[in-house]
Structures are given as C-alpha cells and as structure tokens.
PDB file of C-alpha atoms in Angstrom:
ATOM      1  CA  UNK A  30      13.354  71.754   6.167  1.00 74.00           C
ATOM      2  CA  UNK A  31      11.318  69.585   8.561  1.00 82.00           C
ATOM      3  CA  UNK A  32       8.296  67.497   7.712  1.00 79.00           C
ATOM      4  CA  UNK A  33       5.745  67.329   9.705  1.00 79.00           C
ATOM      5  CA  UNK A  34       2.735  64.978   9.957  1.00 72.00           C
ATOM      6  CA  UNK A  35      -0.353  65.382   9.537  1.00 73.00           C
ATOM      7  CA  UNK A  36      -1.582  62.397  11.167  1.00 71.00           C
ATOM      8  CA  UNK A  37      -0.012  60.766  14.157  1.00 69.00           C
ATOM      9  CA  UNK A  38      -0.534  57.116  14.677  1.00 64.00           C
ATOM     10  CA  UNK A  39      -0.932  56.424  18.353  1.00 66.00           C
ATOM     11  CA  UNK A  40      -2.082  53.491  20.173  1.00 63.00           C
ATOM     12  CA  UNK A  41      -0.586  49.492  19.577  1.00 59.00           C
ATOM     13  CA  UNK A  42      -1.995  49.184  16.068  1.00 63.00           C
ATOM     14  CA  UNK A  43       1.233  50.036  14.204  1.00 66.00           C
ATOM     15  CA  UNK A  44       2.649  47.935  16.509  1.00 68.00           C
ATOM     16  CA  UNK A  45       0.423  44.869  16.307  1.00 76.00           C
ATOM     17  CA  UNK A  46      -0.685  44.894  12.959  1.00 78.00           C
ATOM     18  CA  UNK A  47       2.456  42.682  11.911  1.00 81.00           C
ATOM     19  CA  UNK A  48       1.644  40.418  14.348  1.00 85.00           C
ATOM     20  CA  UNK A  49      -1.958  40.073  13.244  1.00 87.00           C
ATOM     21  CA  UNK A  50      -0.993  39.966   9.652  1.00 89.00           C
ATOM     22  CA  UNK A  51       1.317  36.679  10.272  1.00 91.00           C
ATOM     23  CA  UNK A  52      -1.496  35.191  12.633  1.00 92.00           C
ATOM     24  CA  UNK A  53      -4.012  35.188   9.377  1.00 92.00           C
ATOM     25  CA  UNK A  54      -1.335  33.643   7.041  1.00 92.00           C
ATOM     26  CA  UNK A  55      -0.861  30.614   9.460  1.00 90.00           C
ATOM     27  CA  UNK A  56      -4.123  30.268   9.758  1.00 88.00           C
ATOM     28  CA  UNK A  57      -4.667  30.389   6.153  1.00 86.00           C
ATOM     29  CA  UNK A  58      -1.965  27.853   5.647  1.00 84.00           C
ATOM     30  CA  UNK A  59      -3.147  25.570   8.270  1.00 81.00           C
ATOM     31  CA  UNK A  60      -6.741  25.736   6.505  1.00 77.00           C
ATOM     32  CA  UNK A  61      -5.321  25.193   3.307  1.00 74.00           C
ATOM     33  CA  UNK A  62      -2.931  21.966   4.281  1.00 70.00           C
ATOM     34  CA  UNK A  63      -5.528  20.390   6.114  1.00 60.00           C
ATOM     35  CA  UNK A  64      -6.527  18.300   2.846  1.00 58.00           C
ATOM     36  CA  UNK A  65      -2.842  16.948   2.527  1.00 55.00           C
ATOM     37  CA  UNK A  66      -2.371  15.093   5.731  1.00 52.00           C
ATOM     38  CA  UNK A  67      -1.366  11.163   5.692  1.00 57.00           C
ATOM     39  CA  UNK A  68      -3.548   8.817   6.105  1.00 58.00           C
ATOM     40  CA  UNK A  69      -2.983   6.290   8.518  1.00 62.00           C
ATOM     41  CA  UNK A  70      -3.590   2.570   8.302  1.00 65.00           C
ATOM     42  CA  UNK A  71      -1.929  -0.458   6.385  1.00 65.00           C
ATOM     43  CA  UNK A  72       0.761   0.136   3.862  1.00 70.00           C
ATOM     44  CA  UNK A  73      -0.622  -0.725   0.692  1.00 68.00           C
ATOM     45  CA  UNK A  74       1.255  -0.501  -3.448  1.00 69.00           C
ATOM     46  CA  UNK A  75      -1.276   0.545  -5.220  1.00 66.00           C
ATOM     47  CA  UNK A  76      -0.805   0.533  -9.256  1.00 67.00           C
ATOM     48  CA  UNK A  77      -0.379   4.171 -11.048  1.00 67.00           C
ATOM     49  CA  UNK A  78      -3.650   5.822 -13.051  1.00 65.00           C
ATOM     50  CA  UNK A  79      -4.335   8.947 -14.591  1.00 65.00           C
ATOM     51  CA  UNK A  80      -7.304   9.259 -12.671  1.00 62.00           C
ATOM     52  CA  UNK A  81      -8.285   9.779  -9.035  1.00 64.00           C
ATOM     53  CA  UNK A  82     -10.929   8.445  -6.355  1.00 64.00           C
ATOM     54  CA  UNK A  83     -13.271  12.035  -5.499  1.00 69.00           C
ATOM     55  CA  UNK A  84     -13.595  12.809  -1.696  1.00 69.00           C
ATOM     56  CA  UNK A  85     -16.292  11.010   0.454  1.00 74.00           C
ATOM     57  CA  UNK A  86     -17.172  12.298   4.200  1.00 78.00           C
ATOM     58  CA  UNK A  87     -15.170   9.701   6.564  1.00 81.00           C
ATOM     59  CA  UNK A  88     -15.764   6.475   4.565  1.00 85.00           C
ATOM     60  CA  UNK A  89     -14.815   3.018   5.847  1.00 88.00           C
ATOM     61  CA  UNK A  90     -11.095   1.760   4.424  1.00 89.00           C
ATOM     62  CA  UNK A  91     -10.857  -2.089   3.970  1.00 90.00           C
ATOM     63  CA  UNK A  92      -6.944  -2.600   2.952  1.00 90.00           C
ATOM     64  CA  UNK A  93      -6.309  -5.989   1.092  1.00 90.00           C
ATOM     65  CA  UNK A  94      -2.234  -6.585   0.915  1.00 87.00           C
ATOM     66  CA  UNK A  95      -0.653  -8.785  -1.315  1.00 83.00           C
ATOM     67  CA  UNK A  96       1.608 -11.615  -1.330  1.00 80.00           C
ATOM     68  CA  UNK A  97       1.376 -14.945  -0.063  1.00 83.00           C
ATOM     69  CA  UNK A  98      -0.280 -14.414   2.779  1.00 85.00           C
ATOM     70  CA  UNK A  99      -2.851 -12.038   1.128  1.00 86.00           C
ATOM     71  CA  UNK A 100      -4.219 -10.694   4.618  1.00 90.00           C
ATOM     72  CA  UNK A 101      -7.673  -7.983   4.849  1.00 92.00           C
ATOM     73  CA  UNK A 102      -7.102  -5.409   7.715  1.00 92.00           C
ATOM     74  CA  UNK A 103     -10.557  -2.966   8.502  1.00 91.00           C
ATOM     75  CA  UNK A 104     -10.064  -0.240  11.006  1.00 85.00           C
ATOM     76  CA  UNK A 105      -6.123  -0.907  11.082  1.00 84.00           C
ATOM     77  CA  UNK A 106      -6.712  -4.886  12.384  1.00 89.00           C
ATOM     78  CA  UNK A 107      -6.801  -7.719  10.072  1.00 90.00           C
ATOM     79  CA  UNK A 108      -9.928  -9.898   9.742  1.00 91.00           C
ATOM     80  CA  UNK A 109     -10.682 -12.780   8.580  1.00 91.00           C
ATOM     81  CA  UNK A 110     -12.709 -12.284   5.014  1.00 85.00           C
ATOM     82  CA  UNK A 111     -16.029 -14.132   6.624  1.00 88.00           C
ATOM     83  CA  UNK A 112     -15.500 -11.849   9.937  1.00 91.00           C
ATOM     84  CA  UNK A 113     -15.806  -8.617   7.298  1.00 90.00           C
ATOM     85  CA  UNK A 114     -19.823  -8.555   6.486  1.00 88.00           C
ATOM     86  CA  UNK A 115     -20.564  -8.624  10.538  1.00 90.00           C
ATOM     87  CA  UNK A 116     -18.165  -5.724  11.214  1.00 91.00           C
ATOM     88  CA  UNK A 117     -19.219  -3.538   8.431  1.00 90.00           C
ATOM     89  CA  UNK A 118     -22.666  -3.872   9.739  1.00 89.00           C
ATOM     90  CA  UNK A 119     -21.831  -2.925  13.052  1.00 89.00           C
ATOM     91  CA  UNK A 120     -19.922   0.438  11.198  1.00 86.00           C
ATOM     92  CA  UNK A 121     -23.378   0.972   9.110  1.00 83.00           C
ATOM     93  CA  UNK A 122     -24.794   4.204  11.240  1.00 83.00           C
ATOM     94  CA  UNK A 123     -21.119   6.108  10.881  1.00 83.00           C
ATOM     95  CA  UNK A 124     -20.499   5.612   7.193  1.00 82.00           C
ATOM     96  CA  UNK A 125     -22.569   4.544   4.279  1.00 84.00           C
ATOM     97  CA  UNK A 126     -19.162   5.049   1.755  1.00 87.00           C
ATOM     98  CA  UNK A 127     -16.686   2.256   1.926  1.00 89.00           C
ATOM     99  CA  UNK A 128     -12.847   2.686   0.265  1.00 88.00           C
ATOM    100  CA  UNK A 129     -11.064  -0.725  -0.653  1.00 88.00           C
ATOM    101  CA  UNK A 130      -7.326  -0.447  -0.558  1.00 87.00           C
ATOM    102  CA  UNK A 131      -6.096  -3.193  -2.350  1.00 85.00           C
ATOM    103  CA  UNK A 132      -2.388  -4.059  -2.782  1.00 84.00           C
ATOM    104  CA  UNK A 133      -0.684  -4.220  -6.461  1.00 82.00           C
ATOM    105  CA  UNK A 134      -0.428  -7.656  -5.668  1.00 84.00           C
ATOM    106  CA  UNK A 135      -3.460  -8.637  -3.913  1.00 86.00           C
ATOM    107  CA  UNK A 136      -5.140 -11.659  -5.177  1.00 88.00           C
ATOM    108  CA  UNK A 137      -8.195 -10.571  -7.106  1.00 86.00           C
ATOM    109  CA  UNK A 138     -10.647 -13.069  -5.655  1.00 88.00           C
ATOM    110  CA  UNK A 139     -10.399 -11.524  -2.391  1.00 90.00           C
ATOM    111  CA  UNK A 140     -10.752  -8.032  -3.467  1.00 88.00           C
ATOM    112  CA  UNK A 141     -13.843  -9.207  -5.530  1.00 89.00           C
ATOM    113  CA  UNK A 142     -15.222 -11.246  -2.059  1.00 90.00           C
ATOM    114  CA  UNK A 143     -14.861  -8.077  -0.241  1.00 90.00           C
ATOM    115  CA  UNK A 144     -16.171  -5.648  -2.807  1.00 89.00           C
ATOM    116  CA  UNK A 145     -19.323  -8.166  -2.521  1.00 90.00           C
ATOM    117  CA  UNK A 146     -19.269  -8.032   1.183  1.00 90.00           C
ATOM    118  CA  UNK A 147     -19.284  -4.406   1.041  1.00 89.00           C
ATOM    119  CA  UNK A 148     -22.369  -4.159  -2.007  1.00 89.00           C
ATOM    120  CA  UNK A 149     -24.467  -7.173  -0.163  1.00 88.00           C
ATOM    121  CA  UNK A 150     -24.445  -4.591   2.946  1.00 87.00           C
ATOM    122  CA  UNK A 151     -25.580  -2.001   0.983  1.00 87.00           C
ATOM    123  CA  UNK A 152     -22.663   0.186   0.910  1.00 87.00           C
ATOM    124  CA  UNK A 153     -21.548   2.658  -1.719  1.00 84.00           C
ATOM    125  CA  UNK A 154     -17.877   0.942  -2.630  1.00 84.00           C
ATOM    126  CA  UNK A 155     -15.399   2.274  -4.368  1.00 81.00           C
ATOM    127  CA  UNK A 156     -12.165   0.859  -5.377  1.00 79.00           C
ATOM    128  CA  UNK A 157      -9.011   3.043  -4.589  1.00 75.00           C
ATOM    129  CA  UNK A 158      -6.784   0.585  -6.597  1.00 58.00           C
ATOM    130  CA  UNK A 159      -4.734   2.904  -8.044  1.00 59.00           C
ATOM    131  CA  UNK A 160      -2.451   6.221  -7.090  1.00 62.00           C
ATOM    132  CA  UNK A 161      -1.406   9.336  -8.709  1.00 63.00           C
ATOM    133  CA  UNK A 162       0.592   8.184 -11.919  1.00 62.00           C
ATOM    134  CA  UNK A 163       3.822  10.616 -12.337  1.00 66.00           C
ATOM    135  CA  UNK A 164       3.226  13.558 -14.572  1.00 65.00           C
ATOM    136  CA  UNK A 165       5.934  12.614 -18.079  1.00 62.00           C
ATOM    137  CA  UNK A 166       9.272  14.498 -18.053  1.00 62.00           C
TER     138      UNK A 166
END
C-alpha cells in the first residue's frame, strides 16, 4: 500500500528553515553573551565578597594597583594623583558614574584621595573593591 500526501511542500522553505532556525540561535547567543565580555584596562587583585557592584551605563574606571610603587592609571594610562581631578573634569559630559578599581594591596590613602577627587567633582563613585567570592564546596 502506498501513502500518499495530502499536502506537498514546494518551494525552499523545507529547505531553508534549518538554516534560519540556526541563524536565530546565534543570534540569541550572541545577545545573550554580550554581558560577559572582559573588560579591558589594568590588572587589578581585588579581595573576594559576597556581594556585587550593579551595572552603570559606561562609567569612568580609575584602577589603583598595589605595591610599592602604588601607581593610579584612568583611561588605561597612569596619572599622577593631583593630574586626576583635571582629567575627570574634562570626562564630565560622557559619564557622571565613576568605578574605582583598587588593588588588594593598594595603599588606602590613595584610594581614599581619589574617591575624594572623584566626590569633590561631583561624581557618583562607587568602589569595585571586591570580586565574586567562590560559591563553598
């Protein structure tokens, strides 16, 4: 006995409907992993917490590293601490937010002299001293 349909599929939709079906998921995934990208600038240690920094809409990073020669880098290039008021200024129309890296062993006079830099321009600051803590076995 021989089936026969009752409906015949013509055309490049059966064919292209695979296609289009993998060309949503990548998009999907692309959409989705957009939030997980690396951040680029100065590698900083930053002590564990519990709790995380919410997201702000393209803030301003000032990175403090540790050590000796406890060094402040803004836009990827260090600067000297009294250089730091005058160039956040001059960054005041693109971003009212400002992030403060600051290394595990940064000294924290520094931090606190740029955190005042930062407040005295009337910036929102917040302190991203910390990273994700690791969840217990």
């Amino acid at each position: 006995m021989r089936l026969v349909r009752a409906f015949r599929l013509r055309g490049a939709v059966p064919v292209f409907a695979g296609t289009i079906t993998v060309v949503l998921l990548l998009v999907f995934f692309i959409l989705l992993s957009t939030s997980f990208l690396m951040q680029p600038g100065i590698a900083v240690t930053l002590p564990t917490s519990r709790f995380l920094l919410p997201a702000m809409q393209d803030p301003l990073v000032v990175s403090v590293t540790g050590g000796p020669g406890a060094t402040v880098y803004f836009e990827d290039r260090a600067v000297e601490p009294a250089q730091l008021g005058a160039r956040l200024e001059a960054r005041r129309a693109s971003s009212r937010h400002v992030v403060i890296k600051a290394d595990t062993d940064a000294p924290l006079s520094l931090v606190a002299q740029v955190t005042d830099m930062a407040l005295e321009g009337g910036f929102s600051v917040a302190l991203a001293a910390t990273r994700p803590a690791a969840p217990p076995p």
